[in-house]
Amino acid sequence: MREAFHEQLESIFSDLAEICREVETSVRQATRALLDGDAGVAEEVIAADAKIDAARQRVDDAAFSLLSLQQPVAGDLRVVVSALRMVSELERMGDLSVHVAKIARLRVPDVAVPEEARPTIARMGEVAEDMVRRVGAVIVEKDVDAAVELDRDDEEMDQLRRGSFTQLLGDDWRYGVEAAVDIALLGRYYERIADHAVSVANRVVFVVTGEFPAAGAASAG
């Protein structure tokens, strides 16, 4: 019975890793749609969100089935509850990618990101995508050290967000209010993707060690 239970737990974590790969694709494609002004790619990101939502439901169902049928002991209960929290965070990361894609679609045939802001937004997209990719590896390998390292990338994202605000508030901003609102929202979306990635990584640490890493405990609550 316990062997079957742990096989089901591993299956849930495999599903989490697969959702992470789907989210990584969504982040990458949303950034591409944004920087290229490509409505077709934006629509692909928006449509693909249904697949992430369905996968989240499957994980929820599997986890609640384990809770109701197997009556897990404390350590196993920690894993199941953590999986439920993690899949919620991953789904939210997918939703944030959709928000990016919708801004891209809204401004077609123009490009939503002015030339001056392009390097910052492009780097935000790169950092977000890399963090999602790495948190997928953390889920698969249950690598505590790699999970803790994600905090460093989160700091880069925070610096990029501050830099984008400096651009928006500068006297030489010449792109108007609409573009400023777009950039402010995009910065927030990418920042939140990074925050969720760190939170998922912290939950993996909790699964393995029973404790949250000191630097990430606040964001993982």
N, CA and C of each residue as an Amber inpcrd file, in Angstrom:
protein
   663
   0.8350000  -1.2130000   0.0000000   0.0000000   0.0000000   0.0000000
   0.8660000   1.2570000   0.0000000   1.8900000   1.2810000   0.8840000
   2.7250000   2.4690000   0.9590000   3.5380000   2.6590000  -0.3210000
   3.9570000   1.5380000  -0.9310000   4.7060000   1.6480000  -2.1850000
   3.8390000   2.2730000  -3.2730000   2.5930000   1.8400000  -3.3610000
   1.6730000   2.4110000  -4.3500000   1.4420000   3.8940000  -4.0740000
   1.3450000   4.2440000  -2.8020000   1.1490000   5.6460000  -2.4190000
   2.3100000   6.5020000  -2.9120000   3.5240000   6.0410000  -2.6960000
   4.6920000   6.8240000  -3.0940000   4.8500000   6.8680000  -4.6080000
   4.4160000   5.8310000  -5.2840000   4.4080000   5.8880000  -6.7510000
   3.4440000   6.9470000  -7.2470000   2.3020000   7.0760000  -6.5920000
   1.3320000   8.1060000  -6.9660000   1.8780000   9.5050000  -6.6730000
   2.5930000   9.6290000  -5.5600000   3.2270000  10.9120000  -5.2440000
   4.2380000  11.3000000  -6.3230000   5.0490000  10.3510000  -6.7390000
   6.0390000  10.6260000  -7.7820000   5.3600000  11.0020000  -9.0920000
   4.2240000  10.3710000  -9.3610000   3.4680000  10.7090000 -10.5640000
   2.9830000  12.1470000 -10.5100000   2.5520000  12.5910000  -9.3380000
   2.1100000  13.9840000  -9.1770000   3.2670000  14.9350000  -9.4460000
   4.4600000  14.6030000  -8.9450000   5.6060000  15.4910000  -9.1690000
   6.0370000  15.4720000 -10.6380000   5.8640000  14.3600000 -11.3090000
   6.1280000  14.3310000 -12.7490000   5.1600000  15.2470000 -13.4910000
   3.9000000  15.2420000 -13.0550000   2.9130000  16.1340000 -13.6570000
   3.2710000  17.6030000 -13.4050000   3.7520000  17.8890000 -12.2000000
   4.1800000  19.2620000 -11.8880000   5.3090000  19.7010000 -12.8140000
   6.2590000  18.8230000 -13.0410000   7.3780000  19.1490000 -13.9320000
   6.8930000  19.3940000 -15.3590000   5.9250000  18.6060000 -15.7970000
   5.3720000  18.7890000 -17.1480000   4.6370000  20.1210000 -17.2530000
   3.8860000  20.4820000 -16.2290000   3.2260000  21.7940000 -16.2240000
   4.2650000  22.9020000 -16.2920000   5.3650000  22.7210000 -15.5850000
   6.4380000  23.7180000 -15.6120000   6.9780000  23.8910000 -17.0220000
   7.1170000  22.8060000 -17.7550000   7.5850000  22.9050000 -19.1420000
   6.5790000  23.6510000 -20.0110000   5.3050000  23.4310000 -19.7670000
   4.2760000  24.1560000 -20.5100000   4.3390000  25.6570000 -20.1930000
   4.5460000  25.9740000 -18.9200000   4.6490000  27.3760000 -18.5190000
   5.8820000  28.0230000 -19.1370000   6.9850000  27.3010000 -19.1550000
   8.2070000  27.8240000 -19.7790000   7.9490000  28.1980000 -21.2380000
   7.2530000  27.3300000 -21.9630000   6.9170000  27.6290000 -23.3520000
   6.0330000  28.8550000 -23.4440000   5.0740000  28.9760000 -22.5390000
   4.1740000  30.1260000 -22.5520000   4.9250000  31.4260000 -22.3100000
   5.8490000  31.4090000 -21.3560000   6.6410000  32.6170000 -21.0850000
   7.4690000  32.9940000 -22.3080000   8.1310000  32.0210000 -22.8950000
   8.9700000  32.2830000 -24.0650000   8.1410000  32.8300000 -25.2290000
   7.0090000  32.2030000 -25.5020000   6.1830000  32.6130000 -26.6270000
   5.5070000  33.9660000 -26.3750000   5.1240000  34.2210000 -25.1360000
   4.5160000  35.5160000 -24.8110000   5.5170000  36.6480000 -25.0280000
   6.7580000  36.4230000 -24.6190000   7.7940000  37.4420000 -24.8270000
   8.0530000  37.6470000 -26.3120000   8.0720000  36.5650000 -27.0530000
   8.2530000  36.6810000 -28.5140000   7.1230000  37.4910000 -29.1350000
   5.8810000  37.1840000 -28.7580000   4.7350000  37.9310000 -29.2880000
   4.8440000  39.4090000 -28.9380000   5.3030000  39.6780000 -27.7380000
   5.4180000  41.0550000 -27.2580000   6.4490000  41.8420000 -28.0450000
   7.6270000  41.2650000 -28.2200000   8.7250000  41.9890000 -28.8600000
   8.5830000  42.0500000 -30.3760000   7.8630000  41.0750000 -30.9540000
   7.6870000  41.0470000 -32.4080000   6.3590000  41.6310000 -32.8590000
   5.4530000  41.9030000 -31.9270000   4.1250000  42.3530000 -32.3020000
   3.3750000  41.2990000 -33.0950000   3.4930000  40.0370000 -32.6710000
   2.9490000  38.9050000 -33.4140000   1.6400000  38.4370000 -32.7680000
   0.5130000  38.8000000 -33.3930000  -0.7940000  38.4460000 -32.8350000
  -1.0240000  36.9420000 -32.8630000  -0.5160000  36.2580000 -33.8880000
  -0.7020000  34.8160000 -33.9860000  -0.0640000  34.0750000 -32.8310000
   1.1550000  34.4500000 -32.4940000   1.8460000  33.8090000 -31.3680000
   1.1340000  34.1440000 -30.0540000   0.6730000  35.3810000 -29.9330000
  -0.0750000  35.7620000 -28.7330000  -1.3130000  34.8880000 -28.5650000
  -2.0190000  34.6440000 -29.6560000  -3.2170000  33.7970000 -29.5970000
  -2.8560000  32.3720000 -29.1940000  -1.7110000  31.8710000 -29.6470000
  -1.2820000  30.5280000 -29.2650000  -1.0720000  30.4320000 -27.7520000
  -0.4660000  31.4630000 -27.1730000  -0.2330000  31.4770000 -25.7210000
  -1.5630000  31.4800000 -24.9790000  -2.4790000  32.3090000 -25.4370000
  -3.7820000  32.4220000 -24.7740000  -4.5400000  31.1040000 -24.8570000
  -4.5140000  30.4710000 -26.0330000  -5.2240000  29.2040000 -26.2120000
  -4.5920000  28.0840000 -25.3880000  -3.2620000  28.0840000 -25.2890000
  -2.5540000  27.0100000 -24.5790000  -2.8100000  27.0330000 -23.0810000
  -3.3310000  28.1420000 -22.5660000  -3.5730000  28.2220000 -21.1220000
  -4.6060000  27.1940000 -20.6700000  -5.5140000  26.8190000 -21.5650000
  -6.5150000  25.8060000 -21.2020000  -5.8470000  24.4730000 -20.8740000
  -4.7530000  24.1630000 -21.5520000  -4.0270000  22.9180000 -21.2850000
  -3.4000000  22.9520000 -19.8990000  -2.8560000  24.1050000 -19.5150000
  -2.2720000  24.2470000 -18.1790000  -3.3590000  24.1320000 -17.1160000
  -4.5000000  24.7720000 -17.3670000  -5.6050000  24.6970000 -16.4050000
  -6.0800000  23.2570000 -16.2250000  -6.1730000  22.5130000 -17.3300000
  -6.6190000  21.1220000 -17.2530000  -5.6120000  20.2580000 -16.4950000
  -4.3280000  20.5190000 -16.7210000  -3.2870000  19.7710000 -16.0080000
  -3.3300000  20.0760000 -14.5210000  -3.6040000  21.3360000 -14.1790000
  -3.7190000  21.7010000 -12.7670000  -4.8740000  20.9300000 -12.1200000
  -5.9790000  20.7920000 -12.8590000  -7.1240000  20.0700000 -12.3140000
  -6.7950000  18.6070000 -12.0770000  -6.0250000  18.0130000 -12.9880000
  -5.6360000  16.6110000 -12.8130000  -4.7780000  16.4270000 -11.5710000
  -3.8470000  17.3590000 -11.3490000  -3.0080000  17.2730000 -10.1510000
  -3.8530000  17.4530000  -8.8920000  -4.7550000  18.4170000  -8.9210000
  -5.6560000  18.6080000  -7.7800000  -6.4200000  17.3300000  -7.4720000
  -6.9970000  16.7250000  -8.5110000  -7.8040000  15.5190000  -8.3150000
  -6.9590000  14.3810000  -7.7320000  -5.7460000  14.2210000  -8.2770000
  -4.8710000  13.1460000  -7.7990000  -4.4600000  13.3800000  -6.3430000
  -4.1520000  14.6310000  -6.0150000  -3.7250000  14.9340000  -4.6520000
  -4.8660000  14.7420000  -3.6530000  -6.0380000  15.2170000  -3.9890000
  -7.1750000  15.0520000  -3.0780000  -7.5740000  13.5850000  -2.9440000
  -7.3830000  12.8220000  -4.0320000  -7.6460000  11.3850000  -3.9530000
  -6.7010000  10.7190000  -2.9580000  -5.4320000  11.1060000  -3.0100000
  -4.4700000  10.5490000  -2.0520000  -4.8350000  10.9290000  -0.6220000
  -5.2480000  12.1730000  -0.4310000  -5.6060000  12.6270000   0.9120000
  -6.8080000  11.8610000   1.4640000  -7.7710000  11.6010000   0.6090000
  -9.0070000  10.9820000   1.0860000  -8.9000000   9.4650000   1.2230000
  -8.1030000   8.8310000   0.3700000  -8.0720000   7.3750000   0.3290000
  -6.9070000   6.7630000   1.1070000  -5.7940000   7.4870000   1.1960000
  -4.5760000   6.8900000   1.7450000  -4.2710000   7.3010000   3.1820000
  -4.9210000   8.3810000   3.6540000  -4.6730000   8.8780000   5.0040000
  -3.1670000   8.9860000   5.2960000  -2.4810000   9.8860000   4.5750000
  -1.0180000   9.9700000   4.7060000  -0.5780000  10.4060000   6.0960000
   0.5840000   9.9020000   6.4980000   1.1960000  10.3300000   7.7540000
   1.7980000  11.7100000   7.5600000   2.3470000  12.2870000   8.6360000
   2.7290000  13.7020000   8.6280000   3.6700000  14.0710000   7.4860000
   4.7440000  13.2750000   7.2970000   5.7090000  13.6090000   6.2540000
   5.1040000  13.5560000   4.8700000   4.2900000  12.5350000   4.6020000
   3.6390000  12.4140000   3.3070000   2.5810000  13.4970000   3.1190000
   1.9040000  13.8410000   4.1800000   0.9040000  14.9060000   4.1110000
   1.5540000  16.2160000   3.6950000   2.7420000  16.4640000   4.2260000
   3.4860000  17.6710000   3.8570000   3.7500000  17.7120000   2.3500000
   4.0820000  16.5720000   1.7720000   4.3720000  16.5050000   0.3380000
   3.1150000  16.7670000  -0.4810000   2.0080000  16.1540000  -0.0950000
   0.7670000  16.2990000  -0.8600000   0.2700000  17.7450000  -0.8020000
   0.2720000  18.3250000   0.3740000  -0.1980000  19.7070000   0.5140000
   0.7290000  20.6600000  -0.2440000   2.0200000  20.3920000  -0.2050000
   2.9640000  21.2190000  -0.9510000   2.7000000  21.1280000  -2.4460000
   2.3920000  19.9440000  -2.9320000   2.0920000  19.7650000  -4.3540000
   0.8760000  20.5960000  -4.7530000  -0.1380000  20.6420000  -3.8980000
  -1.3190000  21.4520000  -4.1840000  -0.9770000  22.9340000  -4.2550000
  -0.1280000  23.3780000  -3.3550000   0.2980000  24.7850000  -3.3880000
   1.1250000  25.0700000  -4.6400000   2.0080000  24.1580000  -4.9900000
   2.8940000  24.3440000  -6.1370000   2.1190000  24.4160000  -7.4500000
   1.1380000  23.5360000  -7.6160000   0.4010000  23.5430000  -8.8790000
  -0.4190000  24.8180000  -9.0140000  -0.8880000  25.3550000  -7.9020000
  -1.5920000  26.6320000  -7.9440000  -0.6730000  27.7610000  -8.4120000
   0.5590000  27.7450000  -7.8940000   1.5330000  28.7680000  -8.2960000
   1.8950000  28.6340000  -9.7750000   2.0740000  27.4000000 -10.2390000
   2.4150000  27.1860000 -11.6440000   1.2910000  27.6570000 -12.5570000
   0.0600000  27.3800000 -12.1710000  -1.0720000  27.8460000 -12.9750000
  -1.0830000  29.3730000 -13.0400000  -0.7890000  30.0030000 -11.9390000
  -0.7680000  31.4670000 -11.9110000   0.3350000  32.0040000 -12.8180000
   1.4690000  31.3300000 -12.8850000   2.5370000  31.7410000 -13.7990000
   2.0640000  31.6640000 -15.2510000   1.2930000  30.6260000 -15.5650000
   0.7150000  30.5380000 -16.8930000  -0.2440000  31.6800000 -17.1660000
  -1.0560000  32.0220000 -16.1720000  -1.9850000  33.1440000 -16.3220000
  -1.2390000  34.4510000 -16.5870000  -0.1240000  34.6490000 -15.9000000
   0.6580000  35.8700000 -16.0900000   1.2520000  35.9320000 -17.4960000
   1.6400000  34.7840000 -18.0400000   2.1060000  34.7430000 -19.4240000
   0.9950000  35.1700000 -20.3770000  -0.2130000  34.7440000 -20.0830000
  -1.3660000  35.1480000 -20.8910000  -1.5570000  36.6640000 -20.8220000
  -1.3800000  37.2450000 -19.6490000  -1.4960000  38.7060000 -19.5230000
  -0.4870000  39.4180000 -20.4280000   0.7410000  38.8910000 -20.4730000
   1.7630000  39.4650000 -21.3570000   1.3070000  39.3430000 -22.8100000
   0.8190000  38.1710000 -23.1760000   0.3770000  37.9460000 -24.5550000
  -0.7890000  38.8610000 -24.9230000  -1.6610000  39.1220000 -23.9860000
  -2.8110000  39.9840000 -24.2720000  -2.3910000  41.4250000 -24.5100000
  -1.3650000  41.8930000 -23.8100000  -0.8460000  43.2350000 -24.0930000
  -0.2560000  43.2680000 -25.4910000   0.4800000  42.2110000 -25.8520000
   1.0400000  42.1360000 -27.2020000  -0.0720000  42.1970000 -28.2470000
  -1.1090000  41.4090000 -28.0580000  -2.2250000  41.3550000 -29.0170000
  -2.9650000  42.6820000 -29.1010000  -3.1200000  43.3310000 -27.9690000
  -3.8670000  44.5880000 -27.9140000  -3.2260000  45.6690000 -28.7730000
  -1.8880000  45.6780000 -28.8700000  -1.1820000  46.7630000 -29.5630000
  -0.8830000  46.4550000 -31.0330000  -1.1590000  45.2410000 -31.4920000
  -0.9660000  44.9110000 -32.9070000  -1.8620000  45.8230000 -33.7540000
  -1.3710000  46.3950000 -34.8620000  -0.1330000  46.0580000 -35.5820000
   1.1220000  46.7360000 -35.0450000   0.9940000  47.5320000 -33.9860000
   2.1790000  48.1380000 -33.3800000   2.8090000  47.1540000 -32.3930000
   4.0050000  47.4900000 -31.9580000   4.6960000  46.7210000 -30.9240000
   4.5140000  47.4510000 -29.6080000   4.1290000  46.7220000 -28.5630000
   3.7850000  47.3530000 -27.2930000   4.9830000  47.9730000 -26.5900000
   6.1880000  47.4660000 -26.8730000   7.3770000  47.8970000 -26.1310000
   8.1490000  48.9240000 -26.9480000   8.2390000  50.1770000 -26.4870000
   9.0460000  51.1810000 -27.1880000  10.5140000  50.7810000 -27.2360000
  11.2200000  51.3040000 -28.2220000  12.6200000  50.9190000 -28.4290000
  13.4700000  51.1380000 -27.1830000  13.2320000  52.2290000 -26.4980000
  14.0340000  52.5620000 -25.3140000  13.8690000  51.5170000 -24.2060000
  12.6730000  50.9490000 -24.0910000  12.3920000  49.9730000 -23.0280000
  12.6700000  48.5400000 -23.4560000  12.9630000  48.3270000 -24.7120000
  13.0800000  46.9760000 -25.2510000  14.1650000  46.1270000 -24.5570000
  15.3830000  46.6460000 -24.3390000  16.4010000  45.8090000 -23.6860000
  15.9790000  45.3290000 -22.2930000  15.3280000  46.2050000 -21.5190000
  14.9220000  45.8290000 -20.1670000  13.8320000  44.7700000 -20.1960000
  12.8180000  44.9760000 -21.0360000  11.7240000  44.0130000 -21.1060000
  12.2130000  42.6810000 -21.6700000  13.0740000  42.7380000 -22.6830000
  13.6140000  41.5010000 -23.2450000  14.3820000  40.7110000 -22.1910000
  15.1630000  41.4130000 -21.3780000  15.9180000  40.7240000 -20.3280000
  14.9860000  40.1670000 -19.2650000  13.9380000  40.8970000 -18.9270000
  12.9450000  40.3680000 -17.9850000  12.3770000  39.0510000 -18.4910000
  12.0460000  39.0150000 -19.7800000  11.5190000  37.7830000 -20.3630000
  12.5130000  36.6430000 -20.2820000  13.7890000  36.9420000 -20.5510000
  14.8230000  35.9160000 -20.4850000  14.9830000  35.3710000 -19.0660000
  15.0110000  36.2780000 -18.1050000  15.1840000  35.8540000 -16.7080000
  13.9900000  35.0240000 -16.2500000  12.7920000  35.4720000 -16.5900000
  11.5890000  34.7340000 -16.1930000  11.5830000  33.3370000 -16.8050000
  11.8880000  33.2590000 -18.0840000  11.9060000  31.9530000 -18.7490000
  12.9470000  31.0300000 -18.1220000  14.1350000  31.5620000 -17.8450000
  15.1940000  30.7520000 -17.2580000  14.8170000  30.2750000 -15.8620000
  14.1530000  31.1260000 -15.0980000  13.7540000  30.7240000 -13.7500000
  12.7060000  29.6200000 -13.7910000  11.7800000  29.7070000 -14.7440000
  10.7820000  28.6460000 -14.8740000  11.4580000  27.3360000 -15.2790000
  12.3950000  27.4200000 -16.2190000  13.1150000  26.2100000 -16.6420000
  13.8500000  25.5790000 -15.4640000  14.5180000  26.4060000 -14.6890000
  15.3060000  25.8840000 -13.5770000  14.4360000  25.3380000 -12.4530000
  13.2810000  25.9460000 -12.2200000  12.4230000  25.4190000 -11.1660000
  11.8380000  24.0750000 -11.6030000  11.6640000  23.8730000 -12.9110000
  11.2540000  22.5620000 -13.3860000  12.2860000  21.5010000 -13.0450000
  13.5620000  21.8370000 -13.2140000  14.6310000  20.8980000 -12.8570000
  14.6640000  20.6590000 -11.3460000  14.3930000  21.6990000 -10.5680000
  14.3500000  21.5510000  -9.1090000  13.2570000  20.5680000  -8.7100000
  12.0960000  20.6650000  -9.3730000  10.9880000  19.7520000  -9.0700000
  11.3800000  18.3070000  -9.3800000  11.9970000  18.0940000 -10.5380000
  12.3610000  16.7370000 -10.9550000  13.4300000  16.1520000 -10.0380000
  14.4590000  16.9460000  -9.7630000  15.6260000  16.4340000  -9.0430000
  15.5410000  16.6390000  -7.5370000  14.5610000  17.4380000  -7.1030000
  14.4340000  17.8060000  -5.6850000  15.7790000  18.3190000  -5.1590000
  16.3510000  19.2490000  -5.9270000  17.6900000  19.7870000  -5.6720000
  17.5800000  21.0290000  -4.7920000  17.9090000  20.8630000  -3.5200000
  17.7710000  21.9540000  -2.5590000  18.7140000  23.1090000  -2.8860000
  19.9620000  22.8030000  -3.2380000  20.9260000  23.8690000  -3.5390000
  20.4830000  24.6970000  -4.7400000  20.0090000  24.0350000  -5.7820000
  19.5360000  24.7580000  -6.9690000  18.3100000  25.5950000  -6.6460000
  17.4630000  25.1000000  -5.7450000  16.2840000  25.8650000  -5.3440000
  16.6770000  27.1600000  -4.6610000  17.6390000  27.0870000  -3.7650000
  18.0750000  28.2830000  -3.0330000  18.7220000  29.2900000  -3.9810000
  19.4230000  28.8110000  -5.0010000  20.1020000  29.7030000  -5.9510000
  19.1280000  30.5640000  -6.7540000  17.8850000  30.1310000  -6.8790000
  16.9200000  30.9130000  -7.6470000  16.6970000  32.3100000  -7.0730000
  16.9370000  32.4660000  -5.7800000  16.7790000  33.7900000  -5.1740000
  17.6740000  34.8340000  -5.8390000  18.8280000  34.4250000  -6.3420000
  19.7420000  35.3830000  -6.9730000  19.1390000  35.9450000  -8.2560000
  18.5020000  35.0810000  -9.0430000  17.8480000  35.5540000 -10.2510000
  16.6620000  36.4470000  -9.9280000  15.9930000  36.1410000  -8.8280000
  14.8680000  36.9780000  -8.4280000  15.3470000  38.3910000  -8.1160000
  16.5290000  38.5180000  -7.5500000  17.0850000  39.8440000  -7.2710000
  17.3650000  40.5890000  -8.5730000  17.8660000  39.8870000  -9.5890000
  18.0740000  40.5460000 -10.8870000  16.7490000  41.0510000 -11.4450000
  15.7040000  40.2500000 -11.3200000  14.3920000  40.6790000 -11.8050000
  13.9290000  41.9340000 -11.0670000  14.1360000  41.9690000  -9.7700000
  13.7570000  43.1560000  -9.0010000  14.5280000  44.3860000  -9.4820000
  15.8030000  44.2160000  -9.7710000  16.6040000  45.3330000 -10.2740000
  16.1120000  45.8060000 -11.6390000  15.7420000  44.8720000 -12.4970000
  15.1990000  45.2240000 -13.8070000  13.8940000  46.0050000 -13.6600000
  13.0660000  45.5850000 -12.7230000  11.7980000  46.2880000 -12.5030000
  12.0530000  47.7140000 -12.0360000  12.9980000  47.8700000 -11.1250000
  13.3190000  49.2230000 -10.6680000  13.8630000  50.0650000 -11.8170000
  14.6780000  49.4480000 -12.6730000  15.2180000  50.1620000 -13.8170000
  14.1390000  50.6010000 -14.7850000  13.1090000  49.7600000 -14.9660000
  12.0290000  50.1380000 -15.8710000  11.2450000  51.3170000 -15.3230000
  11.0700000  51.3770000 -14.0070000  10.3860000  52.5260000 -13.4130000
  11.2120000  53.8010000 -13.5730000  12.5120000  53.6680000 -13.4610000
  13.3780000  54.8380000 -13.6700000  13.1870000  55.3890000 -15.0690000
  13.0760000  54.4920000 -16.0660000  12.8210000  54.9360000 -17.4360000
  11.4740000  55.6450000 -17.5460000  10.4550000  55.0490000 -16.9880000
   9.1050000  55.6000000 -17.1100000   8.9810000  56.9760000 -16.4710000
   9.6770000  57.1600000 -15.3700000   9.5540000  58.4070000 -14.6140000
  10.5630000  59.4650000 -15.0430000  11.4380000  59.1190000 -15.9880000
  12.4510000  60.0690000 -16.4290000  11.8590000  61.1910000 -17.2790000
  12.5070000  62.3250000 -17.2490000  12.0350000  63.4890000 -18.0100000
  12.0820000  63.2520000 -19.5160000  12.9090000  62.3080000 -19.9570000
  13.0500000  62.0880000 -21.3910000  12.1240000  60.9840000 -21.9270000
  11.1820000  60.4800000 -21.0830000  10.2070000  59.5080000 -21.5920000
   9.2860000  60.2110000 -22.5820000   9.2180000  59.7010000 -23.8030000
   8.5010000  60.4040000 -24.8640000   7.4580000  59.5320000 -25.5560000
   7.0600000  58.4580000 -24.8900000   6.1710000  57.4990000 -25.5420000
   4.7290000  57.5740000 -25.0520000   4.4390000  58.4880000 -24.1490000
   3.0650000  58.6940000 -23.7260000   2.6200000  57.8000000 -22.5830000
   1.4020000  58.0710000 -22.1280000   0.8550000  57.3810000 -20.9580000
   0.5260000  55.9270000 -21.2710000  -0.0350000  55.6600000 -22.4520000
  -0.4410000  54.2980000 -22.7930000   0.7410000  53.3320000 -22.7500000
   1.8340000  53.7310000 -23.3700000   3.0280000  52.8830000 -23.3610000
   3.5920000  52.7400000 -21.9480000   3.5230000  53.8100000 -21.1680000
   4.0180000  53.7520000 -19.7950000   3.2180000  52.7490000 -18.9750000
   1.8980000  52.7510000 -19.1550000   1.0550000  51.7870000 -18.4330000
   1.3930000  50.3620000 -18.8690000   1.5580000  50.1560000 -20.1710000
   1.9280000  48.8260000 -20.6620000   3.2200000  48.3380000 -20.0240000
   4.2360000  49.1920000 -20.0040000   5.5390000  48.7890000 -19.4690000
   5.4470000  48.5110000 -17.9690000   4.6870000  49.3360000 -17.2580000
   4.5200000  49.1140000 -15.8200000   3.8440000  47.7650000 -15.5540000
   2.8140000  47.4540000 -16.3430000   2.1210000  46.1830000 -16.1680000
   3.0160000  45.0030000 -16.5410000   3.7300000  45.1210000 -17.6380000
   4.6210000  44.0410000 -18.0680000   5.6810000  43.7530000 -17.0120000
   6.2420000  44.8150000 -16.4530000   7.2270000  44.6300000 -15.3960000
   6.6450000  43.8810000 -14.2140000   5.4170000  44.2340000 -13.8740000
   4.7560000  43.5490000 -12.7670000   4.5130000  42.0830000 -13.0960000
   4.0780000  41.7810000 -14.3080000   3.7980000  40.3920000 -14.6840000
   5.0550000  39.5340000 -14.6350000   6.1370000  40.0320000 -15.2130000
   7.3860000  39.2570000 -15.2000000   7.9240000  39.1060000 -13.7740000
   7.8100000  40.1610000 -12.9900000   8.2700000  40.0840000 -11.6050000
   7.4940000  39.0210000 -10.8280000   6.1890000  38.9500000 -11.0620000
   5.3780000  37.9730000 -10.3530000   5.6840000  36.5390000 -10.8150000
   5.9760000  36.3580000 -12.1050000   6.3910000  35.0340000 -12.5630000
   7.6330000  34.5870000 -11.7880000   8.6000000  35.4960000 -11.6600000
   9.8220000  35.1780000 -10.9180000   9.5220000  34.8760000  -9.4550000
   8.6440000  35.6700000  -8.8430000   8.2840000  35.4390000  -7.4400000
   7.6530000  34.0600000  -7.2490000   6.7640000  33.6940000  -8.1620000
   6.1270000  32.3820000  -8.0600000   7.1480000  31.2620000  -8.2540000
   8.1050000  31.4580000  -9.1500000   9.1380000  30.4430000  -9.3540000
   9.9340000  30.2170000  -8.0690000  10.2940000  31.2950000  -7.4020000
  11.0210000  31.1780000  -6.1370000  10.1600000  30.4700000  -5.0890000
   8.8780000  30.8200000  -5.0680000   7.9840000  30.1980000  -4.0900000
   7.8640000  28.6940000  -4.3200000   7.7430000  28.2790000  -5.5930000
   7.6920000  26.8420000  -5.8970000   8.9890000  26.1670000  -5.4640000
  10.1260000  26.7910000  -5.7740000  11.4130000  26.2180000  -5.3710000
  11.5010000  26.0830000  -3.8570000  11.0130000  27.0880000  -3.1290000
  11.0450000  27.0250000  -1.6710000  10.1790000  25.8850000  -1.1480000
   9.0950000  25.6100000  -1.8360000   8.2320000  24.5060000  -1.4070000
   8.9060000  23.1500000  -1.6510000   9.7150000  23.0710000  -2.6940000
  10.4890000  21.8420000  -2.9070000  11.4710000  21.6500000  -1.7510000
  12.1170000  22.7270000  -1.3320000  13.0170000  22.6520000  -0.1700000
  12.2520000  22.1550000   1.0520000  11.0460000  22.6630000   1.2270000
  10.2160000  22.2490000   2.3630000   9.8690000  20.7640000   2.2880000
   9.5670000  20.2860000   1.0730000   9.2680000  18.8690000   0.8900000
  10.4610000  18.0060000   1.3020000  11.6610000  18.4350000   0.9180000
  12.8590000  17.6270000   1.1510000  13.3300000  17.7200000   2.5970000
  13.3100000  18.9340000   3.1550000  13.9340000  19.1650000   4.4660000
  12.9530000  19.3720000   5.6090000  11.7140000  19.6980000   5.2820000
  10.7510000  20.0280000   6.3290000  10.8270000  21.4660000   6.7730000
  11.7000000  22.2610000   6.1490000  11.8470000  23.6770000   6.4970000
  11.9700000  24.5110000   5.2260000  11.4850000  25.7530000   5.3000000
  11.7020000  26.6840000   4.2010000  13.0860000  27.3010000   4.3330000
  13.7570000  27.6140000   3.1970000  15.0450000  28.3130000   3.2890000
  14.8290000  29.6960000   3.9120000  15.7730000  30.1070000   4.7380000
  15.5960000  31.3410000   5.5080000  15.3300000  32.5410000   4.6170000
  16.0550000  32.6540000   3.4840000  15.9110000  33.8360000   2.6370000
  14.6050000  33.8530000   1.8940000  13.9800000  32.6740000   1.6740000
  12.7770000  32.6360000   0.8570000  11.5040000  32.3480000   1.6410000
  11.6180000  32.2280000   2.9600000  10.4510000  31.8190000   3.7150000
   9.3030000  32.7940000   3.5800000   9.6080000  34.1020000   3.5380000
   8.5330000  35.0890000   3.4860000   7.7430000  34.9810000   2.2130000
   8.4370000  34.7980000   1.0800000   7.7350000  34.7460000  -0.1980000
   7.0100000  33.4470000  -0.4040000   7.3210000  32.4390000   0.3890000
   6.7100000  31.1350000   0.1950000   5.4670000  30.9330000   1.0470000
   5.0860000  31.9220000   1.8370000   3.9810000  31.7170000   2.7450000
   2.6380000  31.7480000   2.0730000
